[in-house]
């Protein structure tokens, strides 16, 4: 993807479409690479880039639970960020911190952060799997749940609702705890077009 020394083409697969959408969001955002600051996902960006392919019949039945789970996830992720001194969600999820405190032990703390994030994702996955069929292929209930998780994270009507009262950015990683289901929805709905 975008290697100068290689022949490139536009992939029609899901990962190619996601890559182009993320790239488009990055280009459309106001962030300046020279400023060194990381801009947050804004409501304007949410309105422009919400993916209607992620809407699945029956997702409305799971929105209330999705809001509760996202609020819990965001609270725990925010606490991890505060504890380890991360300023942006992308930093803690990637393990790339832009500014470290004097007490930050890169080897020990990065490993601790990795395990803490892994545990949080696993916990979110158990929330998703509650009262669900555990088959690897997506079924209607799983699709509706994953769609609700995506919806409360990315739809502009829900922007900022899960972190009210906290001075935190709107976090985006919640539905990606069930990335396999999200990708299956996108793949299935894209093939219907």
mmCIF file of C-alpha atoms in Angstrom:
data_model
loop_
_atom_site.group_PDB
_atom_site.id
_atom_site.type_symbol
_atom_site.label_atom_id
_atom_site.label_comp_id
_atom_site.label_asym_id
_atom_site.label_seq_id
_atom_site.Cartn_x
_atom_site.Cartn_y
_atom_site.Cartn_z
ATOM 1 C CA UNK A 1 0.000 0.000 0.000
ATOM 2 C CA UNK A 2 1.592 3.166 -1.309
ATOM 3 C CA UNK A 3 5.111 1.807 -1.700
ATOM 4 C CA UNK A 4 6.992 4.076 -4.087
ATOM 5 C CA UNK A 5 9.178 1.303 -5.470
ATOM 6 C CA UNK A 6 6.280 -1.079 -6.192
ATOM 7 C CA UNK A 7 3.551 -1.194 -8.801
ATOM 8 C CA UNK A 8 0.291 -0.106 -7.141
ATOM 9 C CA UNK A 9 -3.355 -0.790 -7.840
ATOM 10 C CA UNK A 10 -6.660 0.017 -6.175
ATOM 11 C CA UNK A 11 -7.711 -3.001 -4.141
ATOM 12 C CA UNK A 12 -11.401 -3.889 -4.248
ATOM 13 C CA UNK A 13 -11.130 -5.965 -1.077
ATOM 14 C CA UNK A 14 -12.356 -4.826 2.342
ATOM 15 C CA UNK A 15 -8.896 -3.947 3.647
ATOM 16 C CA UNK A 16 -8.262 -1.797 0.562
ATOM 17 C CA UNK A 17 -11.521 0.091 1.015
ATOM 18 C CA UNK A 18 -10.837 0.608 4.712
ATOM 19 C CA UNK A 19 -7.321 1.851 3.888
ATOM 20 C CA UNK A 20 -8.687 4.422 1.420
ATOM 21 C CA UNK A 21 -11.382 5.591 3.851
ATOM 22 C CA UNK A 22 -8.876 6.039 6.677
ATOM 23 C CA UNK A 23 -6.506 7.852 4.341
ATOM 24 C CA UNK A 24 -9.372 10.085 3.209
ATOM 25 C CA UNK A 25 -10.291 10.865 6.840
ATOM 26 C CA UNK A 26 -6.672 11.737 7.594
ATOM 27 C CA UNK A 27 -6.482 14.059 4.597
ATOM 28 C CA UNK A 28 -9.811 15.686 5.443
ATOM 29 C CA UNK A 29 -8.961 16.347 9.070
ATOM 30 C CA UNK A 30 -7.457 19.622 10.141
ATOM 31 C CA UNK A 31 -4.409 17.994 11.683
ATOM 32 C CA UNK A 32 -1.071 19.411 10.744
ATOM 33 C CA UNK A 33 1.815 16.981 10.560
ATOM 34 C CA UNK A 34 4.246 19.742 11.443
ATOM 35 C CA UNK A 35 2.444 20.762 14.628
ATOM 36 C CA UNK A 36 3.118 17.410 16.302
ATOM 37 C CA UNK A 37 -0.371 17.421 17.774
ATOM 38 C CA UNK A 38 -2.905 14.678 17.246
ATOM 39 C CA UNK A 39 -6.384 15.947 16.456
ATOM 40 C CA UNK A 40 -9.420 14.106 17.723
ATOM 41 C CA UNK A 41 -12.253 12.635 15.713
ATOM 42 C CA UNK A 42 -14.740 15.482 15.354
ATOM 43 C CA UNK A 43 -18.481 15.468 14.877
ATOM 44 C CA UNK A 44 -17.978 17.009 11.432
ATOM 45 C CA UNK A 45 -15.782 14.083 10.420
ATOM 46 C CA UNK A 46 -18.340 11.660 11.887
ATOM 47 C CA UNK A 47 -21.119 13.205 9.800
ATOM 48 C CA UNK A 48 -19.046 12.962 6.656
ATOM 49 C CA UNK A 49 -17.644 9.451 7.066
ATOM 50 C CA UNK A 50 -20.283 7.323 8.807
ATOM 51 C CA UNK A 51 -20.498 4.127 6.747
ATOM 52 C CA UNK A 52 -24.089 3.124 5.909
ATOM 53 C CA UNK A 53 -22.799 -0.324 4.871
ATOM 54 C CA UNK A 54 -22.419 -1.024 8.582
ATOM 55 C CA UNK A 55 -26.159 -0.745 9.252
ATOM 56 C CA UNK A 56 -27.787 -4.138 9.836
ATOM 57 C CA UNK A 57 -31.483 -4.837 10.366
ATOM 58 C CA UNK A 58 -32.285 -5.093 14.058
ATOM 59 C CA UNK A 59 -29.261 -3.152 15.316
ATOM 60 C CA UNK A 60 -31.621 -0.776 17.147
ATOM 61 C CA UNK A 61 -32.441 -3.586 19.601
ATOM 62 C CA UNK A 62 -28.831 -3.543 20.812
ATOM 63 C CA UNK A 63 -28.091 0.201 20.904
ATOM 64 C CA UNK A 64 -28.875 0.625 24.618
ATOM 65 C CA UNK A 65 -26.501 -2.198 25.585
ATOM 66 C CA UNK A 66 -23.907 -0.867 23.134
ATOM 67 C CA UNK A 67 -24.030 2.576 24.782
ATOM 68 C CA UNK A 68 -23.533 1.017 28.219
ATOM 69 C CA UNK A 69 -20.654 -1.165 27.044
ATOM 70 C CA UNK A 70 -19.002 1.679 25.124
ATOM 71 C CA UNK A 71 -19.266 3.937 28.173
ATOM 72 C CA UNK A 72 -17.584 1.257 30.283
ATOM 73 C CA UNK A 73 -14.922 0.625 27.632
ATOM 74 C CA UNK A 74 -14.199 4.350 27.181
ATOM 75 C CA UNK A 75 -13.974 4.859 30.941
ATOM 76 C CA UNK A 76 -11.479 2.021 31.348
ATOM 77 C CA UNK A 77 -9.455 3.048 28.286
ATOM 78 C CA UNK A 78 -9.371 6.649 29.500
ATOM 79 C CA UNK A 79 -8.156 5.531 32.922
ATOM 80 C CA UNK A 80 -5.350 3.527 31.299
ATOM 81 C CA UNK A 81 -4.397 6.573 29.241
ATOM 82 C CA UNK A 82 -4.353 8.772 32.342
ATOM 83 C CA UNK A 83 -2.356 6.240 34.348
ATOM 84 C CA UNK A 84 0.337 5.772 31.709
ATOM 85 C CA UNK A 85 0.375 9.392 30.522
ATOM 86 C CA UNK A 86 -1.010 8.925 27.023
ATOM 87 C CA UNK A 87 -2.756 11.876 25.406
ATOM 88 C CA UNK A 88 -4.422 10.139 22.447
ATOM 89 C CA UNK A 89 -6.209 6.850 21.892
ATOM 90 C CA UNK A 90 -4.038 6.077 18.865
ATOM 91 C CA UNK A 91 -0.904 6.343 21.004
ATOM 92 C CA UNK A 92 -1.972 3.818 23.624
ATOM 93 C CA UNK A 93 -3.408 1.356 21.105
ATOM 94 C CA UNK A 94 -0.300 1.431 18.938
ATOM 95 C CA UNK A 95 2.166 1.618 21.828
ATOM 96 C CA UNK A 96 3.723 4.734 20.310
ATOM 97 C CA UNK A 97 3.888 7.508 22.837
ATOM 98 C CA UNK A 98 4.973 10.936 21.625
ATOM 99 C CA UNK A 99 6.124 12.296 24.976
ATOM 100 C CA UNK A 100 7.097 10.177 27.967
ATOM 101 C CA UNK A 101 7.431 11.138 31.591
ATOM 102 C CA UNK A 102 10.724 10.777 33.444
ATOM 103 C CA UNK A 103 9.375 7.758 35.307
ATOM 104 C CA UNK A 104 8.348 5.891 32.140
ATOM 105 C CA UNK A 105 10.263 2.629 31.749
ATOM 106 C CA UNK A 106 9.932 1.881 28.038
ATOM 107 C CA UNK A 107 10.466 -1.882 28.297
ATOM 108 C CA UNK A 108 8.470 -2.610 31.427
ATOM 109 C CA UNK A 109 5.686 -0.073 30.940
ATOM 110 C CA UNK A 110 5.123 -0.849 27.256
ATOM 111 C CA UNK A 111 4.662 -4.515 28.133
ATOM 112 C CA UNK A 112 2.235 -3.612 30.936
ATOM 113 C CA UNK A 113 0.285 -1.341 28.599
ATOM 114 C CA UNK A 114 0.148 -4.066 25.950
ATOM 115 C CA UNK A 115 -1.319 -6.551 28.438
ATOM 116 C CA UNK A 116 -3.757 -3.996 29.874
ATOM 117 C CA UNK A 117 -5.104 -3.143 26.406
ATOM 118 C CA UNK A 118 -5.290 -6.824 25.495
ATOM 119 C CA UNK A 119 -7.258 -7.514 28.703
ATOM 120 C CA UNK A 120 -9.652 -4.633 27.982
ATOM 121 C CA UNK A 121 -10.301 -5.904 24.449
ATOM 122 C CA UNK A 122 -10.860 -9.412 25.795
ATOM 123 C CA UNK A 123 -13.311 -8.074 28.381
ATOM 124 C CA UNK A 124 -15.192 -6.181 25.658
ATOM 125 C CA UNK A 125 -15.310 -9.358 23.602
ATOM 126 C CA UNK A 126 -16.922 -11.214 26.532
ATOM 127 C CA UNK A 127 -19.571 -8.472 26.726
ATOM 128 C CA UNK A 128 -20.273 -9.021 23.037
ATOM 129 C CA UNK A 129 -20.399 -12.802 23.371
ATOM 130 C CA UNK A 130 -22.928 -12.695 26.228
ATOM 131 C CA UNK A 131 -26.148 -14.351 25.076
ATOM 132 C CA UNK A 132 -24.672 -14.894 21.598
ATOM 133 C CA UNK A 133 -24.064 -17.944 19.519
ATOM 134 C CA UNK A 134 -20.274 -18.464 19.413
ATOM 135 C CA UNK A 135 -20.051 -19.595 15.766
ATOM 136 C CA UNK A 136 -17.145 -18.102 13.800
ATOM 137 C CA UNK A 137 -19.430 -17.093 10.910
ATOM 138 C CA UNK A 138 -21.585 -14.110 11.678
ATOM 139 C CA UNK A 139 -25.273 -14.664 12.387
ATOM 140 C CA UNK A 140 -28.099 -12.106 12.515
ATOM 141 C CA UNK A 141 -27.809 -11.441 16.268
ATOM 142 C CA UNK A 142 -24.042 -10.990 16.114
ATOM 143 C CA UNK A 143 -24.374 -8.750 13.062
ATOM 144 C CA UNK A 144 -26.990 -6.583 14.777
ATOM 145 C CA UNK A 145 -24.847 -6.302 17.922
ATOM 146 C CA UNK A 146 -21.688 -5.428 15.987
ATOM 147 C CA UNK A 147 -23.652 -2.920 13.927
ATOM 148 C CA UNK A 148 -24.925 -1.299 17.137
ATOM 149 C CA UNK A 149 -21.355 -1.125 18.488
ATOM 150 C CA UNK A 150 -20.236 0.571 15.275
ATOM 151 C CA UNK A 151 -23.281 2.874 15.298
ATOM 152 C CA UNK A 152 -22.812 4.225 18.835
ATOM 153 C CA UNK A 153 -19.131 4.825 18.098
ATOM 154 C CA UNK A 154 -19.276 6.429 14.659
ATOM 155 C CA UNK A 155 -22.764 7.857 14.108
ATOM 156 C CA UNK A 156 -22.869 11.642 14.664
ATOM 157 C CA UNK A 157 -25.990 11.362 16.865
ATOM 158 C CA UNK A 158 -23.944 9.423 19.421
ATOM 159 C CA UNK A 159 -20.762 11.476 19.167
ATOM 160 C CA UNK A 160 -19.567 12.321 22.676
ATOM 161 C CA UNK A 161 -22.483 10.623 24.485
ATOM 162 C CA UNK A 162 -20.395 7.925 26.124
ATOM 163 C CA UNK A 163 -17.920 10.315 27.715
ATOM 164 C CA UNK A 164 -20.233 13.044 29.004
ATOM 165 C CA UNK A 165 -18.870 14.781 32.061
ATOM 166 C CA UNK A 166 -15.314 13.712 31.280
ATOM 167 C CA UNK A 167 -12.848 15.866 29.445
ATOM 168 C CA UNK A 168 -11.834 13.181 26.983
ATOM 169 C CA UNK A 169 -11.853 12.789 23.242
ATOM 170 C CA UNK A 170 -14.439 10.612 21.540
ATOM 171 C CA UNK A 171 -12.785 7.175 21.363
ATOM 172 C CA UNK A 172 -13.094 5.086 18.200
ATOM 173 C CA UNK A 173 -11.651 1.671 19.012
ATOM 174 C CA UNK A 174 -14.668 0.134 20.757
ATOM 175 C CA UNK A 175 -16.253 -1.730 17.796
ATOM 176 C CA UNK A 176 -12.850 -2.988 16.697
ATOM 177 C CA UNK A 177 -12.790 -5.271 19.745
ATOM 178 C CA UNK A 178 -15.071 -7.392 17.548
ATOM 179 C CA UNK A 179 -13.207 -6.568 14.338
ATOM 180 C CA UNK A 180 -13.975 -9.930 12.764
ATOM 181 C CA UNK A 181 -17.721 -9.269 12.981
ATOM 182 C CA UNK A 182 -17.349 -5.676 11.742
ATOM 183 C CA UNK A 183 -15.340 -6.845 8.737
ATOM 184 C CA UNK A 184 -17.872 -9.592 7.979
ATOM 185 C CA UNK A 185 -20.684 -7.010 7.970
ATOM 186 C CA UNK A 186 -18.761 -4.723 5.626
ATOM 187 C CA UNK A 187 -17.858 -7.616 3.350
ATOM 188 C CA UNK A 188 -21.432 -8.937 3.278
ATOM 189 C CA UNK A 189 -23.085 -5.556 2.682
ATOM 190 C CA UNK A 190 -20.507 -4.492 0.088
ATOM 191 C CA UNK A 191 -21.128 -7.659 -1.913
ATOM 192 C CA UNK A 192 -24.858 -6.854 -2.050
ATOM 193 C CA UNK A 193 -24.217 -3.671 -4.036
#
